[in-house]
XYZ file of C-alpha atoms in Angstrom:
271
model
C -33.154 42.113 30.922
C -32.953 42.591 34.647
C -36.421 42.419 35.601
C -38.541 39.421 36.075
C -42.666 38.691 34.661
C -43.970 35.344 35.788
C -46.467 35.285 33.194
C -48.913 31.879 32.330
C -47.067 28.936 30.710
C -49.455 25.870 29.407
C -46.686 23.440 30.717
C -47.669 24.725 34.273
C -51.469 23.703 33.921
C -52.493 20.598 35.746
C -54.991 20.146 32.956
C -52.869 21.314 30.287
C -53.518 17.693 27.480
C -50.709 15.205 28.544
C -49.798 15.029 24.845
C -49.256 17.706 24.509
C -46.778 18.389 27.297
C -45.109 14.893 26.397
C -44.528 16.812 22.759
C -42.907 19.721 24.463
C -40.715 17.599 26.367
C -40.004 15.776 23.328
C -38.822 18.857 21.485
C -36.946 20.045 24.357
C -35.340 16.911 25.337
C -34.375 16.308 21.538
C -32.776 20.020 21.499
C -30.796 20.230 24.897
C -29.633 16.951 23.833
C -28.249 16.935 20.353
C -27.119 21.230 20.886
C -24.777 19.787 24.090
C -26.501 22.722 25.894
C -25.604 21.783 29.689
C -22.027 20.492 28.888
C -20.347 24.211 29.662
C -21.778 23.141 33.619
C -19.730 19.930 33.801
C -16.487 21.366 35.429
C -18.874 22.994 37.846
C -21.248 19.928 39.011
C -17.900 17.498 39.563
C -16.519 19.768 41.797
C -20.047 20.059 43.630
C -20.520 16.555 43.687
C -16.931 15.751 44.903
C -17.536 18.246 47.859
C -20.569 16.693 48.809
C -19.183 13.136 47.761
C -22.654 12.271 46.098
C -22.255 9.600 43.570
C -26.117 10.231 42.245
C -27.440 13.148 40.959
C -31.611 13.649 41.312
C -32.968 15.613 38.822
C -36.315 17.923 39.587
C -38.750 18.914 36.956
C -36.783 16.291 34.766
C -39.254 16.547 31.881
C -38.227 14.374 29.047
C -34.793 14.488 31.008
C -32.630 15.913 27.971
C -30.509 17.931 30.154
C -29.105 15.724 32.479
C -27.900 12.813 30.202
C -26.004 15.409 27.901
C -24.388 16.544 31.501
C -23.166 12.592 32.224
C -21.889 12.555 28.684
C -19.636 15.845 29.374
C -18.549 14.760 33.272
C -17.209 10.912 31.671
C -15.877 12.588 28.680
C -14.026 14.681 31.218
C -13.115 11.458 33.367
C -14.734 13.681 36.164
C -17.409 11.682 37.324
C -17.600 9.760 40.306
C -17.465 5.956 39.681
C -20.547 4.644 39.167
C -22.571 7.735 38.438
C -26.320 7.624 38.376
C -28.903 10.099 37.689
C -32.523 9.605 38.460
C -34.865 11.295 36.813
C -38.345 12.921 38.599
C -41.042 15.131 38.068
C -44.706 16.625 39.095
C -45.153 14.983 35.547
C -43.991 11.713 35.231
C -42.700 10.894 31.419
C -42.287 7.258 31.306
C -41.689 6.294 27.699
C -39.176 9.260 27.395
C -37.434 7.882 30.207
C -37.607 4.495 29.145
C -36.204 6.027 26.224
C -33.084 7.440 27.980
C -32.570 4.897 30.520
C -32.249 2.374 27.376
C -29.554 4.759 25.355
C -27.555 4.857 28.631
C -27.643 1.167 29.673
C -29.674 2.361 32.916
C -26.795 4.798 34.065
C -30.256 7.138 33.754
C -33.447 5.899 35.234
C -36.719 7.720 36.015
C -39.002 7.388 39.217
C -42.382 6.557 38.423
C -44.357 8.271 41.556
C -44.875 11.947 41.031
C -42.453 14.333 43.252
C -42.455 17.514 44.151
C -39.709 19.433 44.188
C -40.498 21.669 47.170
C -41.048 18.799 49.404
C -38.568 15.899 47.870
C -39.125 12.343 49.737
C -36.405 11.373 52.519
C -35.851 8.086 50.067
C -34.919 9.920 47.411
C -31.159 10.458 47.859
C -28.127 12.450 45.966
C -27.286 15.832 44.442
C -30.254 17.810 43.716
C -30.109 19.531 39.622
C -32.833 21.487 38.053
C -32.291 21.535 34.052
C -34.323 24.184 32.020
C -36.993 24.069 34.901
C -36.718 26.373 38.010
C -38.315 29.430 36.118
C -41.168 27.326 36.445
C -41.625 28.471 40.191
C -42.050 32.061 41.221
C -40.542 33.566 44.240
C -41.905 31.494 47.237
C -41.929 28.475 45.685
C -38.527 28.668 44.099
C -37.094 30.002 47.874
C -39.367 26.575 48.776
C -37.421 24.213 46.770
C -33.930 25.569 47.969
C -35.185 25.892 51.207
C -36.049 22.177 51.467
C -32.427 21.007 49.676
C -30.701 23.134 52.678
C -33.495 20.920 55.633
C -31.815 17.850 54.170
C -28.379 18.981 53.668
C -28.914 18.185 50.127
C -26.316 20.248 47.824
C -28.500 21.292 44.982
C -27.679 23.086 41.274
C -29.863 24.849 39.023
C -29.278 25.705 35.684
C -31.227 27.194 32.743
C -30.083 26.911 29.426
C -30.195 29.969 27.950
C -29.493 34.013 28.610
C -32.236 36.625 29.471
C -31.637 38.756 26.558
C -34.194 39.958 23.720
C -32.095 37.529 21.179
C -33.049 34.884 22.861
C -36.573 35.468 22.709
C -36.103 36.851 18.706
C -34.592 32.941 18.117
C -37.655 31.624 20.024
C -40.699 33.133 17.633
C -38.472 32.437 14.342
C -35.518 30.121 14.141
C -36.388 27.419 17.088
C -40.339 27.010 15.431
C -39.000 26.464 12.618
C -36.185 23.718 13.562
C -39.307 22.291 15.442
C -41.134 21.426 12.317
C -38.060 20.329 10.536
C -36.824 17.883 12.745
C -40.289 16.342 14.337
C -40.151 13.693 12.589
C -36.445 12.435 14.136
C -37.659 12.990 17.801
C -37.961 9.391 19.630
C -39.878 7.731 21.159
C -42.121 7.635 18.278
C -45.437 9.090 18.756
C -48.081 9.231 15.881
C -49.840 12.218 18.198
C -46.821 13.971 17.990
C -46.865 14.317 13.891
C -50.926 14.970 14.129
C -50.416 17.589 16.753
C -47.340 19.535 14.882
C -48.684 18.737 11.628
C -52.648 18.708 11.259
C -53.249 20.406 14.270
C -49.647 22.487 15.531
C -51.160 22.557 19.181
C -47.607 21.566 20.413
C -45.426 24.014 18.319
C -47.687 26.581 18.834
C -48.005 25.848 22.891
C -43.966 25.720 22.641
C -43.091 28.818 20.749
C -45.625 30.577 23.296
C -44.086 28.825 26.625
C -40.421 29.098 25.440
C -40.716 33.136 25.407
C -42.631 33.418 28.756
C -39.574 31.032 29.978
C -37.015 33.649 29.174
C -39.387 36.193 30.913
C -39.455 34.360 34.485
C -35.911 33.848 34.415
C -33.908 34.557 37.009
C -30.948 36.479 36.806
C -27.304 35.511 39.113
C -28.873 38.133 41.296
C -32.175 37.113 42.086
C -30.986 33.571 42.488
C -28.414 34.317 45.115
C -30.986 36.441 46.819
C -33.580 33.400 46.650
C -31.039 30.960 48.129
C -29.908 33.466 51.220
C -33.387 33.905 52.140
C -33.719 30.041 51.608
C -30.387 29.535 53.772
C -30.632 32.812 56.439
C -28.225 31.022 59.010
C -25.507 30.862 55.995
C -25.238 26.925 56.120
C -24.382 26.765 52.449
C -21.653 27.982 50.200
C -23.754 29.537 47.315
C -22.276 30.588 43.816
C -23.904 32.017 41.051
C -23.123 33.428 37.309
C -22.974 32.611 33.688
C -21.289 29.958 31.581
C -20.652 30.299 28.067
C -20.420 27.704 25.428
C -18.039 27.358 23.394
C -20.251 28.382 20.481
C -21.761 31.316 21.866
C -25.012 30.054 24.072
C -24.702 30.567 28.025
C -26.016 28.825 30.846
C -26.916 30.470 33.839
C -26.580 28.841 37.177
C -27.034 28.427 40.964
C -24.887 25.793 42.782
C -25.081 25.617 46.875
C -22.823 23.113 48.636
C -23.083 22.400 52.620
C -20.428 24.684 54.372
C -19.473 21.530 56.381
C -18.511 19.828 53.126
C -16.385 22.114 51.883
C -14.930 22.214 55.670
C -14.626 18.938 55.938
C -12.872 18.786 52.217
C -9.997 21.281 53.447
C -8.980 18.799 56.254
């Protein structure tokens, strides 16, 4: 699947029901998590973060913020994270309680920022290594050159990932065997929300919303391609090293990815 439809999601809508989009990210946190989906990317993100010597990572479109705390699980299982490793957490969408959530499981190693950001103009004060998890084929073409384009004015180095392949089986596993995990293992996803059983259960606004945004997902996605030719239109005077390709897991899944480093780091690394 080469080509590219940015077609309408429902977690896109400002007025989609904050429910539920907090039961989306619930399910998606809860499966990125537990499936170790963005460990194949550790290896990768040390290296980036040793170039740039970044001992935080900033996460963009966090969501529920799944992606990034299985990541610090794989980089200190590795012993290749910097001392002292933080990750904080933002979004358009703020999702306190899930980030209350994580921040408590990690012993505040993971923190969220409560002030909405937006990822194509991130605040001066918010510092470190810029990661998208699951999120960037939320933007189409300008805004996604947008959000690279403002890592490279702050000589941020910045990673994106998505957590799956653009491939029909992908979107064959999202209308049959990923609804159907969702209704099995609601009930286990914390925190615990009584909307989020009434809304699967009674009413299945959120499985139904998710089954319909996860396919669209795998439609906007962008291949290694397309994301190299995003960043060097983001980055025409070549400032950045920029790499992209696929990762495998070991158990079959791939991640696809974007990292861009500063040229100067990688300069000043070599001396």
């Amino acid at each position: 699947m080469n080509f590219r439809l940015h077609l309408f999601e429902f977690e896109d809508q400002p007025w989609f029901p904050a429910v539920l989009r907090a039961g989306q990210m619930d399910y998606l946190r809860f499966m990125i998590s537990n499936l170790g989906t963005y460990r194949p990317v550790a290896p990768l993100l040390a290296d980036a973060l040793r170039q740039t010597n970044q001992s935080q990572l900033l996460e963009l479109g966090a969501g529920a913020g799944g992606g990034t705390e299985t990541v610090l699980a794989a980089l200190r299982q590795q012993l290749a994270a910097p001392p002292g490793l933080r990750l904080l957490l933002t979004d358009l969408y703020p999702q306190p309680a899930a980030w209350a959530d994580v921040a408590r499981r990690t012993a505040g190693a993971i923190r969220g920022h409560a002030a909405p950001v937006n990822a194509l103009a991130v605040p001066a004060d918010l510092p470190g290594f810029r990661v998208v998890f699951s999120a960037f084929h939320h933007f189409a073409p300008p805004q996604a050159e947008a959000l690279l384009r403002d890592a490279v004015a702050r000589s941020a180095g910045i990673g994106v990932f998505e957590g799956a392949a653009k491939s029909w089986l992908e979107i064959a596993l999202a209308l049959t065997v990923l609804p159907v995990a969702q209704l099995l293992l609601t009930p286990l996803f914390r925190p615990f929300r009584l909307s989020r059983l009434v809304f699967t259960y009674l009413l299945p606004l959120i499985p139904l919303t998710t089954i319909w945004d996860g396919v669209v997902s795998i439609f906007r996605m962008y291949p290694p391609a397309q994301l190299l030719a995003l960043a060097q239109r983001a980055d025409p005077a070549g400032r950045y090293h920029w790499q992209a390709g696929k990762l495998r897991h070991w158990w079959g899944p791939q991640v696809t990815y974007l990292v861009g480093v500063p040229a100067e780091a990688q300069v000043a690394r070599t001396l």
